[in-house]
Amino acid sequence: MTPTDIADDSAELLPIATGARTRAALRTLIRPDRGRAILGLGVLVGATAVGLLVQPLLGRIVDIVADGRPADALTLPVVLLLVVAVVQGVTTTLGLTQVARLGETVLARLREQFIERALQLPADRLERAGAGDLTARVTGDVARVAEAVRSALPEMARSVLAIVLTLGAMALLDVRFLLAALLAVPVQALTARWYVTRAVTVYADQRVANGAQQQQLLETIGGAVTVRGHRLEEQHTEKSAARSRRAVELTMRSVHLVLGFYARLHIAEYIGLAAVLVTGFFLVRDGSVSIGTATAAALYFHSLFGPVNAALVLLDEAQSAAAGLARLVGVTDLQESTDLKESTDLKASADRKASAVRLPHQRTPSAAAVTVDAVSHAYGPGRTVLHEVSLSLRAGEHVALVGTSGAGKSTLARLVAGVQQPTGGTVSVAEGKTAPSVVLVTQEVHVFTGTLAEDLRLARPDATDADLRTALATVYALEWAEALPEGLATVVGEGGHRLDPARAQQLALARLVLADPPVAILDEATAEAGSAGARTLERSAEAALAGRTALVVAHRLTQAVAADRIVVLEAGRVVESGTHDELRTAEGPYATLWHAWSGSRAAPHP
């Protein structure tokens, strides 16, 4: 079963980087700290080399005792053992500290890069993958890589050094001890190969299964009201249980894999130690080495149990972390490939004639503030939602998008805002004096955790308290904001003071005022207010849009009445355009919508 089979058939999971690409990305992350890496490695080499003096000193003690020498002959080797212990402890601490700092620095760089790239991904790409896939990567995969960096990386570096230097020390005692010890290597190598070939698939599938499980839980919990309303509890419970069973099945496979791994390692240890002891017996009998030397060789091999087992066991964490890192790099590469494609398109467009089609969402000086030229957009094969839509907004003009649900209004708004890129045609936005040039406000507003002032300053970090109060007053929110327990210093968001949907939307509109973009997009931004607060929130929106070019996805047709122009979308195509009075008397799709919406209401004047 492939990872795609594990997840929902309708989901298009975010990509996973290849092994070569993952290693290249890791080298890039480490490159700025090469000096620290070299220093840490050098200190660990010294610490390990000093530690290798323990076995010869113990062998020396054995020879002294075997030869029946006086007790005071033990003083020097014992003192040297103490010195070795102290020096090794200090140098090991220094080396591991450097390696740990390197790991934490690389980990921080990885997190920052991942979050930066994830936030820049096209919204429709994330929607196709599902929230569960990205959530699993930003939580589980990052945590697994962090755990490996903090524990596995220092221990792996130390273990590999100990193995290499210990084998070298055995060769110095007598090369025949080294040859005997190497009898364990084939079993260990086969064990590592057996494990790695199975672990890569198991851990990759396990990550995808966990992502699919989280996606199902998010959908079930997020849509709980709909699930209950349609009596779909049993079906959703079974889907959640099936994905949980799959995750448990893969977890048990990994457990059996680890148990088999340890069993094979024990066999290798027995073979190697037995070979070293037998070799020592014959060499001592022939007088080639002393009992102390044979003892040192046996102790050397016995001391390899820890590093060898640690290195091989760390393959478990390494494979798991590698699978997580490949998933993180896959997201990074997805954004890089998007950037590369846009750069390639930009270069190609420069070679065309002046009348050539512009790049998607290219900001250029224009008589119109926004120009949408033959834009099409699809969320996948057979899922085209916009068909060659053309639209022009003059500077300062307010245009309302009207249409039935599914007509493509929100998609067009997101394309103009630059949140998504069209699959065909172009969107051009005139350059403004401020950045960003376009701000999108939707009905799904997030109140960030922190003080109200901090939440507002997300739009303009250098804003003063007076600027914040002016923005709140503009959208008629200053009165309730100052009435909060601590005013602008009141903590809002998760765990703080709760803002109802209407106030949260006013907060978003105040951020729009602070950002001060020349072009603003409102995508049903007043829909969450309900009937009672609709007029207040519409007044707030009107005030926030004053003096700007605006594209408004109208939730209520009263917003369309107030617009300079109305554009009617139907099945992803523009079917009408004009003022409220023009379209109402034209007896077309807008007139039908107006009559159905207004009913017995007295039609308000523009």
XYZ file of C-alpha atoms in Angstrom:
606
model
C 0.000 0.000 0.000
C 1.422 3.394 -0.967
C 1.178 6.534 1.135
C -1.445 7.866 -1.229
C -3.563 4.772 -0.629
C -3.462 5.383 3.102
C -4.787 8.911 2.889
C -8.084 10.081 1.553
C -8.382 9.365 -2.151
C -9.503 12.938 -2.779
C -6.462 14.469 -1.056
C -3.351 15.434 -2.976
C -0.704 15.153 -0.284
C 2.148 17.618 -0.131
C 5.329 16.194 -1.692
C 8.072 14.263 0.105
C 11.693 15.018 -0.816
C 14.017 12.313 -2.080
C 16.916 11.086 0.045
C 19.466 12.955 -2.064
C 17.487 16.190 -1.851
C 17.053 15.782 1.919
C 20.793 15.311 2.421
C 21.519 18.353 0.251
C 19.082 20.444 2.298
C 20.717 19.250 5.519
C 24.153 20.280 4.250
C 22.754 23.694 3.371
C 21.338 24.089 6.876
C 24.661 23.160 8.510
C 26.907 25.194 6.203
C 26.665 28.513 8.137
C 27.920 26.711 11.297
C 30.753 24.654 9.854
C 33.234 26.126 12.349
C 31.169 24.964 15.316
C 30.740 21.538 13.735
C 34.492 21.126 13.235
C 35.236 22.326 16.776
C 32.701 19.985 18.343
C 33.925 17.033 16.318
C 37.565 17.767 17.182
C 36.882 17.946 20.917
C 34.904 14.693 20.803
C 37.764 12.978 18.979
C 40.136 14.073 21.738
C 37.746 12.932 24.467
C 37.299 9.525 22.855
C 41.030 9.099 22.317
C 41.720 9.857 25.989
C 39.042 7.376 27.028
C 40.777 4.604 25.085
C 43.631 4.681 27.628
C 41.382 2.999 30.210
C 41.654 -0.531 28.767
C 45.501 -0.618 28.485
C 45.770 0.746 32.029
C 43.446 -1.985 33.303
C 45.502 -4.527 31.354
C 48.616 -3.125 33.017
C 47.035 -3.667 36.425
C 46.236 -7.283 35.442
C 49.859 -7.881 34.423
C 51.141 -6.381 37.707
C 48.903 -8.666 39.721
C 49.673 -11.725 37.551
C 53.439 -11.128 37.939
C 53.118 -10.835 41.730
C 54.648 -7.362 41.896
C 54.458 -5.149 45.023
C 51.215 -3.250 45.688
C 52.854 0.147 45.257
C 53.359 -0.722 41.554
C 49.588 -0.173 41.160
C 49.786 3.479 42.227
C 50.741 4.951 38.857
C 48.120 3.128 36.700
C 45.391 3.879 39.241
C 46.298 7.596 39.320
C 46.382 7.660 35.541
C 42.898 6.079 35.457
C 41.601 8.927 37.610
C 43.248 11.525 35.384
C 41.788 9.882 32.275
C 38.311 9.884 33.823
C 38.484 13.600 34.661
C 39.942 14.675 31.306
C 37.489 12.522 29.357
C 34.531 13.858 31.342
C 35.480 17.498 30.785
C 36.278 17.151 27.080
C 33.187 15.034 26.411
C 31.004 17.682 28.049
C 32.578 20.432 25.964
C 32.253 18.426 22.729
C 28.638 17.418 23.337
C 27.806 21.031 24.218
C 29.144 22.233 20.878
C 27.284 19.498 18.998
C 24.063 20.262 20.905
C 24.354 23.969 20.101
C 24.923 23.095 16.469
C 21.835 20.892 16.477
C 19.615 23.502 18.109
C 20.817 26.191 15.689
C 20.129 23.984 12.681
C 16.751 22.998 14.125
C 15.752 26.652 14.616
C 16.817 27.426 11.059
C 14.785 24.480 9.763
C 11.675 25.564 11.671
C 11.906 29.146 10.460
C 12.433 28.049 6.876
C 9.554 25.571 7.005
C 7.089 28.053 8.508
C 8.152 30.766 6.062
C 7.703 28.484 3.064
C 4.453 26.936 4.343
C 2.895 30.393 4.754
C 3.845 31.255 1.180
C 2.285 28.159 -0.386
C -0.739 28.708 -2.637
C -3.942 28.346 -0.646
C -5.526 25.993 -3.167
C -2.519 23.651 -2.907
C -2.928 23.459 0.849
C -6.649 22.873 0.469
C -6.038 19.954 -1.892
C -3.612 18.397 0.588
C -5.939 18.867 3.540
C -5.231 20.432 6.918
C -4.225 17.081 8.444
C -1.174 16.628 6.223
C 0.304 20.043 6.999
C -0.651 19.746 10.684
C 1.131 16.386 10.971
C 4.264 17.874 9.423
C 4.358 21.036 11.499
C 3.773 19.088 14.738
C 4.793 15.421 14.591
C 7.550 15.677 11.989
C 9.128 18.786 13.482
C 8.979 17.175 16.943
C 10.623 13.983 15.688
C 13.424 15.881 13.968
C 13.892 18.008 17.104
C 14.138 14.909 19.274
C 16.727 13.402 16.949
C 18.771 16.607 16.892
C 18.789 16.911 20.687
C 19.557 13.296 21.556
C 20.457 11.188 18.542
C 22.894 13.574 16.847
C 25.324 13.993 19.788
C 25.130 10.306 20.704
C 25.616 9.195 17.108
C 28.701 11.392 16.695
C 30.166 10.078 19.924
C 29.390 6.451 19.103
C 30.869 6.514 15.604
C 34.076 8.080 16.908
C 34.315 5.500 19.689
C 33.874 2.616 17.241
C 36.496 3.847 14.789
C 39.106 4.714 17.412
C 38.513 1.533 19.445
C 39.036 -0.676 16.419
C 42.243 1.227 15.724
C 43.384 0.654 19.317
C 42.723 -3.091 19.000
C 44.886 -3.178 15.887
C 47.703 -1.511 17.839
C 47.514 -4.252 20.483
C 47.631 -6.976 17.839
C 46.041 -6.953 14.413
C 44.713 -10.473 15.078
C 42.430 -9.070 17.780
C 41.003 -6.656 15.206
C 40.425 -9.466 12.700
C 38.617 -11.497 15.351
C 36.435 -8.536 16.289
C 35.531 -7.960 12.663
C 33.761 -11.344 12.551
C 30.783 -9.560 14.123
C 30.675 -6.918 11.367
C 28.899 -9.019 8.682
C 26.073 -9.839 11.084
C 25.814 -6.191 12.168
C 25.907 -4.962 8.572
C 23.210 -7.416 7.488
C 21.161 -6.396 10.521
C 21.474 -2.710 9.652
C 20.576 -3.365 6.018
C 17.637 -5.565 6.997
C 16.370 -2.847 9.313
C 16.908 0.169 7.083
C 15.240 -1.337 4.020
C 12.119 -1.991 6.069
C 12.185 1.039 8.347
C 12.125 3.660 5.584
C 8.831 2.360 4.203
C 7.267 1.693 7.591
C 8.052 5.128 9.024
C 7.067 6.980 5.855
C 3.743 5.138 5.764
C 3.298 5.754 9.483
C 3.705 9.509 9.011
C 1.168 9.566 6.190
C -1.255 7.416 8.178
C -0.987 9.801 11.139
C -1.638 12.734 8.809
C -4.698 11.011 7.350
C -5.925 10.226 10.853
C -5.560 13.854 11.925
C -7.291 15.029 8.755
C -10.278 12.782 9.460
C -10.497 13.954 13.071
C -10.290 17.611 12.017
C -13.040 17.146 9.435
C -15.269 15.243 11.849
C -14.847 17.689 14.734
C -14.959 20.801 12.540
C -18.099 19.607 10.803
C -19.746 18.070 13.868
C -22.970 20.033 13.421
C -23.335 18.929 9.802
C -22.417 15.341 10.676
C -25.119 15.197 13.338
C -27.613 17.021 11.149
C -27.292 14.398 8.404
C -27.047 11.460 10.817
C -23.558 10.626 9.591
C -22.097 9.845 13.021
C -21.708 6.140 12.287
C -19.984 6.652 8.927
C -17.542 9.224 10.316
C -16.838 7.094 13.367
C -16.027 4.138 11.129
C -13.729 6.259 8.951
C -11.913 7.533 12.029
C -11.657 4.010 13.424
C -10.338 2.639 10.117
C -7.613 5.260 9.928
C -6.760 4.739 13.591
C -6.483 0.982 13.000
C -4.150 1.624 10.096
C -1.974 3.882 12.278
C -1.899 1.256 15.047
C -1.071 -1.482 12.546
C 1.931 0.465 11.273
C 3.035 1.216 14.854
C 2.989 -2.503 15.695
C 4.967 -3.251 12.549
C 7.620 -0.824 13.721
C 7.686 -2.472 17.187
C 8.240 -5.961 15.692
C 10.905 -4.460 13.464
C 12.808 -3.086 16.471
C 12.534 -6.388 18.377
C 13.998 -8.315 15.436
C 16.717 -5.690 15.171
C 17.846 -6.166 18.797
C 17.791 -9.959 18.543
C 20.212 -9.905 15.618
C 22.505 -7.457 17.417
C 22.856 -9.832 20.380
C 23.964 -12.618 18.038
C 26.649 -10.337 16.581
C 27.918 -9.456 20.056
C 28.248 -13.120 21.024
C 30.154 -13.984 17.847
C 32.611 -11.088 18.204
C 33.342 -11.469 21.907
C 33.793 -15.228 21.595
C 36.218 -14.722 18.700
C 38.293 -12.147 20.645
C 38.469 -14.375 23.761
C 39.502 -17.427 21.762
C 42.129 -15.391 19.918
C 43.467 -14.064 23.221
C 43.675 -17.574 24.657
C 45.847 -18.823 21.808
C 48.023 -15.710 21.699
C 48.695 -15.847 25.465
C 49.447 -19.581 25.267
C 51.962 -18.963 22.485
C 53.535 -16.086 24.402
C 52.685 -13.568 21.695
C 50.881 -11.251 24.131
C 50.530 -10.927 27.886
C 47.411 -11.662 29.883
C 46.980 -7.934 30.399
C 47.073 -7.271 26.658
C 44.494 -9.998 26.009
C 42.384 -8.501 28.803
C 42.637 -5.045 27.237
C 41.553 -6.463 23.853
C 38.523 -8.179 25.412
C 37.647 -4.975 27.281
C 38.008 -2.974 24.077
C 35.546 -5.229 22.281
C 33.202 -5.248 25.258
C 33.331 -1.454 25.292
C 32.123 -1.529 21.686
C 28.787 -3.032 22.760
C 27.517 0.363 23.863
C 28.648 2.486 20.881
C 27.800 -0.155 18.241
C 24.381 -0.838 19.698
C 23.780 2.885 20.202
C 24.764 3.659 16.601
C 22.592 0.885 15.209
C 19.713 1.621 17.545
C 19.938 5.270 16.583
C 19.159 4.104 13.067
C 15.625 3.813 14.416
C 15.525 7.494 15.345
C 17.593 8.431 12.314
C 15.183 6.730 9.906
C 12.190 8.229 11.648
C 13.796 11.682 11.697
C 14.898 11.293 8.067
C 11.316 10.497 7.070
C 10.119 13.588 8.936
C 12.882 15.758 7.471
C 12.034 14.569 3.951
C 8.424 15.659 4.506
C 9.556 19.082 5.755
C 11.982 19.550 2.864
C 9.211 18.477 0.490
C 7.154 21.502 1.555
C 10.200 23.739 1.179
C 10.905 22.410 -2.305
C 7.284 22.847 -3.317
C 7.544 26.576 -2.673
C 10.975 26.743 -4.322
C 9.624 25.049 -7.427
C 6.770 27.557 -7.499
C 9.233 30.440 -7.194
C 11.421 28.913 -9.910
C 8.462 28.519 -12.232
C 7.465 32.144 -11.724
C 11.069 33.277 -12.330
C 11.215 31.206 -15.514
C 7.889 32.634 -16.667
C 9.159 36.146 -15.931
C 12.278 35.628 -18.049
C 10.235 34.165 -20.890
C 7.767 37.049 -20.816
C 10.605 39.570 -21.139
C 11.463 38.064 -24.519
C 7.958 38.385 -25.875
C 6.390 41.386 -27.531
C 5.033 44.239 -25.480
C 1.495 42.988 -26.089
C 2.234 39.603 -24.548
C 0.176 38.343 -21.618
C 1.497 39.478 -18.245
C 2.521 37.188 -15.433
C -0.147 36.038 -12.975
C -0.716 38.778 -10.401
C 2.033 41.026 -11.714
C 1.938 44.544 -10.236
C 2.413 47.093 -12.979
C 1.615 50.754 -13.488
C -1.790 50.950 -15.143
C -4.656 53.353 -15.719
C -6.810 50.830 -13.901
C -6.045 49.882 -10.296
C -6.855 46.220 -11.020
C -7.035 44.425 -14.349
C -8.251 40.846 -14.636
C -7.598 39.526 -18.125
C -9.157 36.237 -19.317
C -8.562 34.571 -15.952
C -9.422 30.915 -15.475
C -8.891 28.801 -12.399
C -9.290 25.121 -11.583
C -8.823 23.253 -8.300
C -7.971 20.081 -10.183
C -8.864 18.166 -13.334
C -12.523 18.710 -14.137
C -12.925 21.257 -11.313
C -12.735 24.555 -13.216
C -14.491 27.305 -11.269
C -13.617 30.369 -13.388
C -13.775 30.591 -17.181
C -11.845 33.439 -18.875
C -13.117 36.172 -16.572
C -12.143 39.719 -17.537
C -12.675 42.651 -15.208
C -11.221 46.113 -14.670
C -11.436 48.261 -11.528
C -10.701 51.971 -11.835
C -8.740 53.671 -9.086
C -11.073 54.403 -6.182
C -13.946 52.375 -7.645
C -15.976 50.015 -5.452
C -17.131 46.904 -7.325
C -19.468 44.310 -5.806
C -19.301 40.655 -6.869
C -22.722 39.044 -6.839
C -23.832 35.533 -7.667
C -25.232 32.323 -6.294
C -23.159 30.008 -4.110
C -20.463 28.280 -6.159
C -20.378 30.951 -8.856
C -16.651 31.589 -8.214
C -16.850 34.885 -6.314
C -14.473 33.947 -3.492
C -12.038 32.335 -5.919
C -11.886 35.499 -8.017
C -11.388 37.603 -4.877
C -8.472 35.426 -3.765
C -6.885 35.604 -7.214
C -7.044 39.402 -7.209
C -5.599 39.438 -3.685
C -2.720 37.227 -4.825
C -3.532 34.509 -2.297
C -3.855 32.058 -5.189
C -2.475 32.112 -8.717
C -4.728 31.660 -11.754
C -4.306 28.587 -13.919
C -4.909 30.778 -16.967
C -4.928 34.490 -17.785
C -3.444 37.297 -15.704
C -4.187 39.611 -12.795
C -2.406 42.983 -12.799
C -2.442 45.348 -9.835
C -1.115 48.909 -10.092
C 1.769 49.659 -7.755
C 0.838 51.594 -4.652
C 2.924 53.765 -2.338
C 2.316 51.413 0.568
C 3.049 47.741 1.109
C 1.164 45.576 0.733
C -0.737 46.925 -2.270
C -3.670 44.542 -1.718
C -5.226 43.323 1.533
C -7.853 40.598 1.725
C -10.376 40.398 4.577
C -12.582 37.308 4.691
C -15.413 36.187 6.932
C -13.019 33.743 8.635
C -11.150 36.107 10.935
C -8.513 34.911 13.390
C -7.958 36.791 16.626
C -4.300 36.274 17.503
C -3.339 35.582 21.089
C -1.903 38.666 22.766
C -3.049 42.144 23.680
C -5.509 43.971 21.479
C -2.759 46.466 20.622
C -0.390 43.654 19.538
C -3.129 42.128 17.399
C -3.688 45.451 15.643
C 0.039 46.091 15.150
C 0.328 42.950 13.055
C -0.823 45.196 10.214
C 1.603 48.026 11.075
C 4.257 47.282 13.695
C 5.304 50.933 14.083
C 1.767 52.185 14.804
C 1.392 54.333 17.927
C -1.450 53.963 20.410
C -3.008 57.053 18.838
C -2.863 55.343 15.419
C -4.563 52.284 16.877
C -7.345 54.354 18.406
C -7.850 56.232 15.147
C -8.165 52.963 13.214
C -10.635 51.581 15.758
C -12.651 54.792 15.670
C -12.748 54.655 11.867
C -14.517 51.286 11.981
C -16.733 52.284 14.957
C -14.916 49.909 17.342
C -13.177 52.344 19.696
C -16.020 52.496 22.198
C -16.099 48.771 22.931
C -12.318 48.473 22.704
C -11.774 51.079 25.428
C -14.512 49.427 27.507
C -12.493 46.185 27.701
C -11.040 45.386 31.168
C -7.610 46.808 30.287
C -8.421 48.700 27.107
C -5.852 48.179 24.362
C -3.746 46.128 26.808
C -6.494 43.516 27.193
C -5.355 40.033 26.191
C -7.559 38.618 23.443
C -7.518 35.398 21.464
C -7.035 31.886 22.826
C -7.182 31.988 26.614
C -7.896 35.731 26.670
C -10.948 37.969 26.432
C -13.386 36.495 23.947
C -14.499 38.694 21.048
C -17.768 37.894 19.335
C -17.708 37.439 15.518
C -18.811 41.016 14.808
C -16.099 42.555 17.005
C -13.476 40.183 15.610
C -14.448 41.352 12.128
C -14.205 44.992 13.184
C -10.723 44.189 14.490
C -9.814 42.811 11.054
C -11.173 45.941 9.379
C -9.149 48.109 11.770
C -6.044 46.175 10.696
C -7.025 46.962 7.107
C -7.149 50.678 7.965
C -3.712 50.471 9.609
C -2.194 48.624 6.644
C -3.658 51.345 4.389
C -3.492 49.433 1.064
C -4.656 51.150 -2.140
C -6.702 48.040 -3.030
C -8.900 46.147 -0.556
C -10.785 42.893 -1.055
C -13.697 41.967 1.204
C -14.866 38.385 0.841
C -18.194 38.262 2.659
C -16.443 40.096 5.485
C -19.750 41.062 7.136
C -21.350 37.625 6.929
C -20.537 36.611 10.517
C -22.376 39.531 12.119
C -25.838 38.054 11.825
C -28.895 40.125 11.127
C -28.642 42.175 14.337
C -25.110 43.460 13.747
C -25.176 43.480 9.965
C -25.782 47.195 9.536
C -23.114 48.174 12.073
C -20.539 45.935 10.435
C -21.489 47.193 6.976
C -20.921 50.758 8.192
C -17.514 49.647 9.487
C -16.675 48.098 6.131
C -17.781 51.203 4.223
C -15.591 53.380 6.431
C -12.576 51.063 6.054
C -12.934 51.108 2.253
C -13.251 54.865 1.941
C -10.716 56.231 -0.543
C -9.593 52.791 -1.722
C -10.210 50.664 -4.763
C -12.404 47.842 -3.478
C -13.699 44.509 -4.660
C -16.484 43.292 -2.383
C -17.951 39.794 -2.446
C -21.464 40.769 -1.388
C -23.086 38.609 1.267
C -26.092 40.927 1.401
C -27.353 42.772 -1.630
C -27.464 45.998 0.365
C -23.685 46.007 -0.133
C -24.211 45.741 -3.887
C -26.630 48.662 -3.833
C -23.944 50.870 -2.271
C -21.272 49.849 -4.799
C -20.279 51.950 -7.807
C -20.676 48.926 -10.034
C -22.004 45.394 -9.731
C -20.513 42.371 -11.491
C -22.653 39.243 -11.621
C -20.916 35.867 -11.794
C -22.740 32.743 -12.862
C -21.013 29.343 -13.150
C -17.607 30.995 -13.219
C -18.437 33.566 -15.936
C -19.303 37.250 -15.911
C -22.886 37.494 -17.120
C -23.754 41.082 -16.151
C -22.072 44.322 -15.172
C -23.574 47.691 -14.269
C -25.078 49.805 -11.533
C -27.849 48.609 -9.242
C -30.540 50.535 -11.090
C -29.301 49.427 -14.520
C -29.232 45.748 -13.597
C -32.483 45.806 -11.640
C -34.370 47.149 -14.638
C -32.598 44.847 -17.107
C -34.590 41.857 -15.854
C -31.503 39.639 -15.999
C -29.841 37.374 -13.389
C -29.246 40.271 -10.980
C -32.872 41.365 -11.119
C -33.889 37.801 -10.309
C -31.521 37.731 -7.336
C -32.707 41.132 -6.161
C -36.383 40.252 -6.291
C -35.735 36.935 -4.527
C -33.648 38.580 -1.822
C -35.669 41.713 -1.220
C -39.081 40.043 -1.222
C -41.449 42.395 0.494
C -38.657 44.751 1.602
C -38.703 48.270 0.282
C -35.749 48.514 -2.076
C -33.188 50.911 -0.573
C -31.924 53.723 -2.731
C -28.262 53.638 -3.843
